[in-house]
mmCIF file of C-alpha atoms in Angstrom:
data_model
loop_
_atom_site.group_PDB
_atom_site.id
_atom_site.type_symbol
_atom_site.label_atom_id
_atom_site.label_comp_id
_atom_site.label_asym_id
_atom_site.label_seq_id
_atom_site.Cartn_x
_atom_site.Cartn_y
_atom_site.Cartn_z
ATOM 1 C CA GLN A 1 134.112 56.873 135.635
ATOM 2 C CA VAL A 2 133.557 59.446 138.374
ATOM 3 C CA GLN A 3 131.730 58.926 141.638
ATOM 4 C CA LEU A 4 130.341 61.988 143.396
ATOM 5 C CA VAL A 5 129.289 62.272 147.036
ATOM 6 C CA GLU A 6 127.565 65.388 148.355
ATOM 7 C CA SER A 7 127.506 66.531 151.966
ATOM 8 C CA GLY A 8 126.596 69.563 154.033
ATOM 9 C CA GLY A 9 122.858 69.743 153.614
ATOM 10 C CA GLY A 10 120.512 70.392 156.503
ATOM 11 C CA LEU A 11 117.845 72.610 158.014
ATOM 12 C CA VAL A 12 118.448 76.348 158.311
ATOM 13 C CA GLN A 13 116.325 79.414 158.945
ATOM 14 C CA ALA A 14 115.706 81.955 156.229
ATOM 15 C CA GLY A 15 118.626 84.348 155.979
ATOM 16 C CA GLY A 16 121.071 81.733 157.165
ATOM 17 C CA SER A 17 123.935 79.986 155.411
ATOM 18 C CA LEU A 18 125.001 76.487 154.454
ATOM 19 C CA ARG A 19 128.068 75.114 152.712
ATOM 20 C CA LEU A 20 127.678 72.087 150.484
ATOM 21 C CA SER A 21 130.608 69.953 149.422
ATOM 22 C CA CYS A 22 131.005 67.372 146.688
ATOM 23 C CA ALA A 23 133.851 64.864 146.831
ATOM 24 C CA ALA A 24 134.833 63.144 143.609
ATOM 25 C CA SER A 25 136.668 59.880 143.094
ATOM 26 C CA GLY A 26 139.221 59.308 140.381
ATOM 27 C CA ARG A 27 142.502 60.792 139.274
ATOM 28 C CA THR A 28 141.123 62.971 136.470
ATOM 29 C CA PHE A 29 138.992 65.342 138.497
ATOM 30 C CA ASP A 30 140.552 68.427 136.943
ATOM 31 C CA THR A 31 139.392 67.344 133.468
ATOM 32 C CA TYR A 32 135.736 67.761 134.459
ATOM 33 C CA ALA A 33 133.627 70.840 134.643
ATOM 34 C CA MET A 34 131.529 70.647 137.793
ATOM 35 C CA GLY A 35 128.038 71.828 138.518
ATOM 36 C CA TRP A 36 125.321 72.049 141.142
ATOM 37 C CA PHE A 37 121.667 71.427 140.400
ATOM 38 C CA ARG A 38 118.605 71.260 142.625
ATOM 39 C CA GLN A 39 115.170 69.707 142.558
ATOM 40 C CA ALA A 40 112.290 70.882 144.691
ATOM 41 C CA PRO A 41 109.242 68.686 145.340
ATOM 42 C CA GLY A 42 106.982 68.586 142.310
ATOM 43 C CA LYS A 43 109.438 70.503 140.142
ATOM 44 C CA GLU A 44 112.024 69.612 137.540
ATOM 45 C CA ARG A 45 115.703 69.608 138.347
ATOM 46 C CA GLU A 46 117.234 73.022 137.661
ATOM 47 C CA PHE A 47 120.713 74.382 137.153
ATOM 48 C CA VAL A 48 122.213 76.302 140.075
ATOM 49 C CA ALA A 49 125.915 76.891 139.394
ATOM 50 C CA ALA A 50 128.916 75.565 137.488
ATOM 51 C CA ILE A 51 132.671 75.970 137.438
ATOM 52 C CA THR A 52 135.167 75.364 134.652
ATOM 53 C CA ARG A 53 137.898 72.753 134.770
ATOM 54 C CA TYR A 54 141.098 74.731 135.141
ATOM 55 C CA ASP A 55 140.615 78.476 135.438
ATOM 56 C CA GLY A 56 137.735 78.359 137.887
ATOM 57 C CA ASN A 57 135.324 80.559 135.962
ATOM 58 C CA THR A 58 131.868 80.310 137.482
ATOM 59 C CA TYR A 59 128.316 80.560 136.180
ATOM 60 C CA TYR A 60 125.150 80.995 138.213
ATOM 61 C CA ALA A 61 121.426 80.855 137.772
ATOM 62 C CA ASP A 62 119.836 84.276 138.139
ATOM 63 C CA SER A 63 117.911 83.065 141.190
ATOM 64 C CA VAL A 64 121.105 82.496 143.200
ATOM 65 C CA LYS A 65 123.469 85.104 141.742
ATOM 66 C CA GLY A 66 124.998 87.230 144.481
ATOM 67 C CA ARG A 67 124.011 84.753 147.209
ATOM 68 C CA PHE A 68 125.749 81.508 146.222
ATOM 69 C CA THR A 69 129.453 81.005 145.503
ATOM 70 C CA MET A 70 130.917 77.911 143.890
ATOM 71 C CA SER A 71 134.567 76.945 144.214
ATOM 72 C CA ARG A 72 136.797 73.951 143.538
ATOM 73 C CA VAL A 73 140.008 72.551 144.954
ATOM 74 C CA ASN A 74 141.451 70.236 142.329
ATOM 75 C CA ALA A 75 144.146 68.957 144.685
ATOM 76 C CA LYS A 76 141.399 67.647 146.964
ATOM 77 C CA ASN A 77 138.954 66.506 144.251
ATOM 78 C CA THR A 78 136.332 68.732 145.848
ATOM 79 C CA VAL A 79 133.857 71.406 144.868
ATOM 80 C CA ASN A 80 131.935 73.562 147.294
ATOM 81 C CA LEU A 81 128.803 75.657 147.171
ATOM 82 C CA GLN A 82 128.602 78.421 149.764
ATOM 83 C CA MET A 83 124.979 79.429 150.137
ATOM 84 C CA ASN A 84 124.198 82.697 151.938
ATOM 85 C CA SER A 85 120.980 84.641 152.520
ATOM 86 C CA LEU A 86 118.989 81.465 152.053
ATOM 87 C CA LYS A 87 115.294 81.698 151.214
ATOM 88 C CA PRO A 88 112.494 79.153 151.673
ATOM 89 C CA GLU A 89 112.378 78.791 147.878
ATOM 90 C CA ASP A 90 115.944 77.421 147.995
ATOM 91 C CA THR A 91 114.550 74.288 149.655
ATOM 92 C CA ALA A 92 115.418 71.313 147.449
ATOM 93 C CA VAL A 93 117.612 68.282 147.029
ATOM 94 C CA TYR A 94 120.960 69.546 145.741
ATOM 95 C CA TYR A 95 122.946 67.432 143.299
ATOM 96 C CA CYS A 96 126.552 67.604 142.201
ATOM 97 C CA ALA A 97 127.342 66.910 138.539
ATOM 98 C CA ALA A 98 130.477 66.354 136.495
ATOM 99 C CA ASP A 99 130.903 66.717 132.745
ATOM 100 C CA SER A 100 133.937 66.313 130.501
ATOM 101 C CA ARG A 101 132.545 68.401 127.622
ATOM 102 C CA ARG A 102 129.703 70.678 128.634
ATOM 103 C CA ILE A 103 129.089 73.355 131.235
ATOM 104 C CA GLY A 104 125.787 74.882 132.237
ATOM 105 C CA PRO A 105 122.200 73.605 132.322
ATOM 106 C CA GLY A 106 122.918 70.807 129.831
ATOM 107 C CA MET A 107 125.810 69.269 131.720
ATOM 108 C CA GLY A 108 125.749 65.988 133.578
ATOM 109 C CA ASP A 109 127.800 62.954 132.591
ATOM 110 C CA TYR A 110 127.873 61.913 136.239
ATOM 111 C CA TRP A 111 125.644 62.692 139.234
ATOM 112 C CA GLY A 112 125.798 62.399 142.982
ATOM 113 C CA GLN A 113 123.002 61.024 145.124
ATOM 114 C CA GLY A 114 121.941 64.441 146.406
ATOM 115 C CA THR A 115 121.755 66.218 149.741
ATOM 116 C CA GLN A 116 118.628 67.804 151.232
ATOM 117 C CA VAL A 117 118.562 71.523 151.977
ATOM 118 C CA THR A 118 115.550 72.834 153.887
ATOM 119 C CA VAL A 119 115.080 76.539 154.590
ATOM 120 C CA SER A 120 112.399 77.428 157.118
ATOM 121 C CA SER A 121 110.580 80.757 157.091
#
């Protein structure tokens, strides 16, 4: 069982930056691939980024590639999502996910409660 708690959301102007964090409980954090997803009002939840368990390889949705950077610190049971050059279309609730087997859009054994990101134009 893994519990995930996101933080770092807020209101920012277009072109600005935010850094989201996800803190995980449990002693087996490094056995989980981690991901970020988002859901905008009236839309389905979509994949944003993911990172592998040990070697830190990352994967990004085309819409955020070059602007967002995901990282993890296994010693601190934490993953981060650095979001730069934010656009109004990045406005959504951002969710952290953990998965012991899958990585990418289909992942998600465990989910956090989400954190709101609002980008004003």
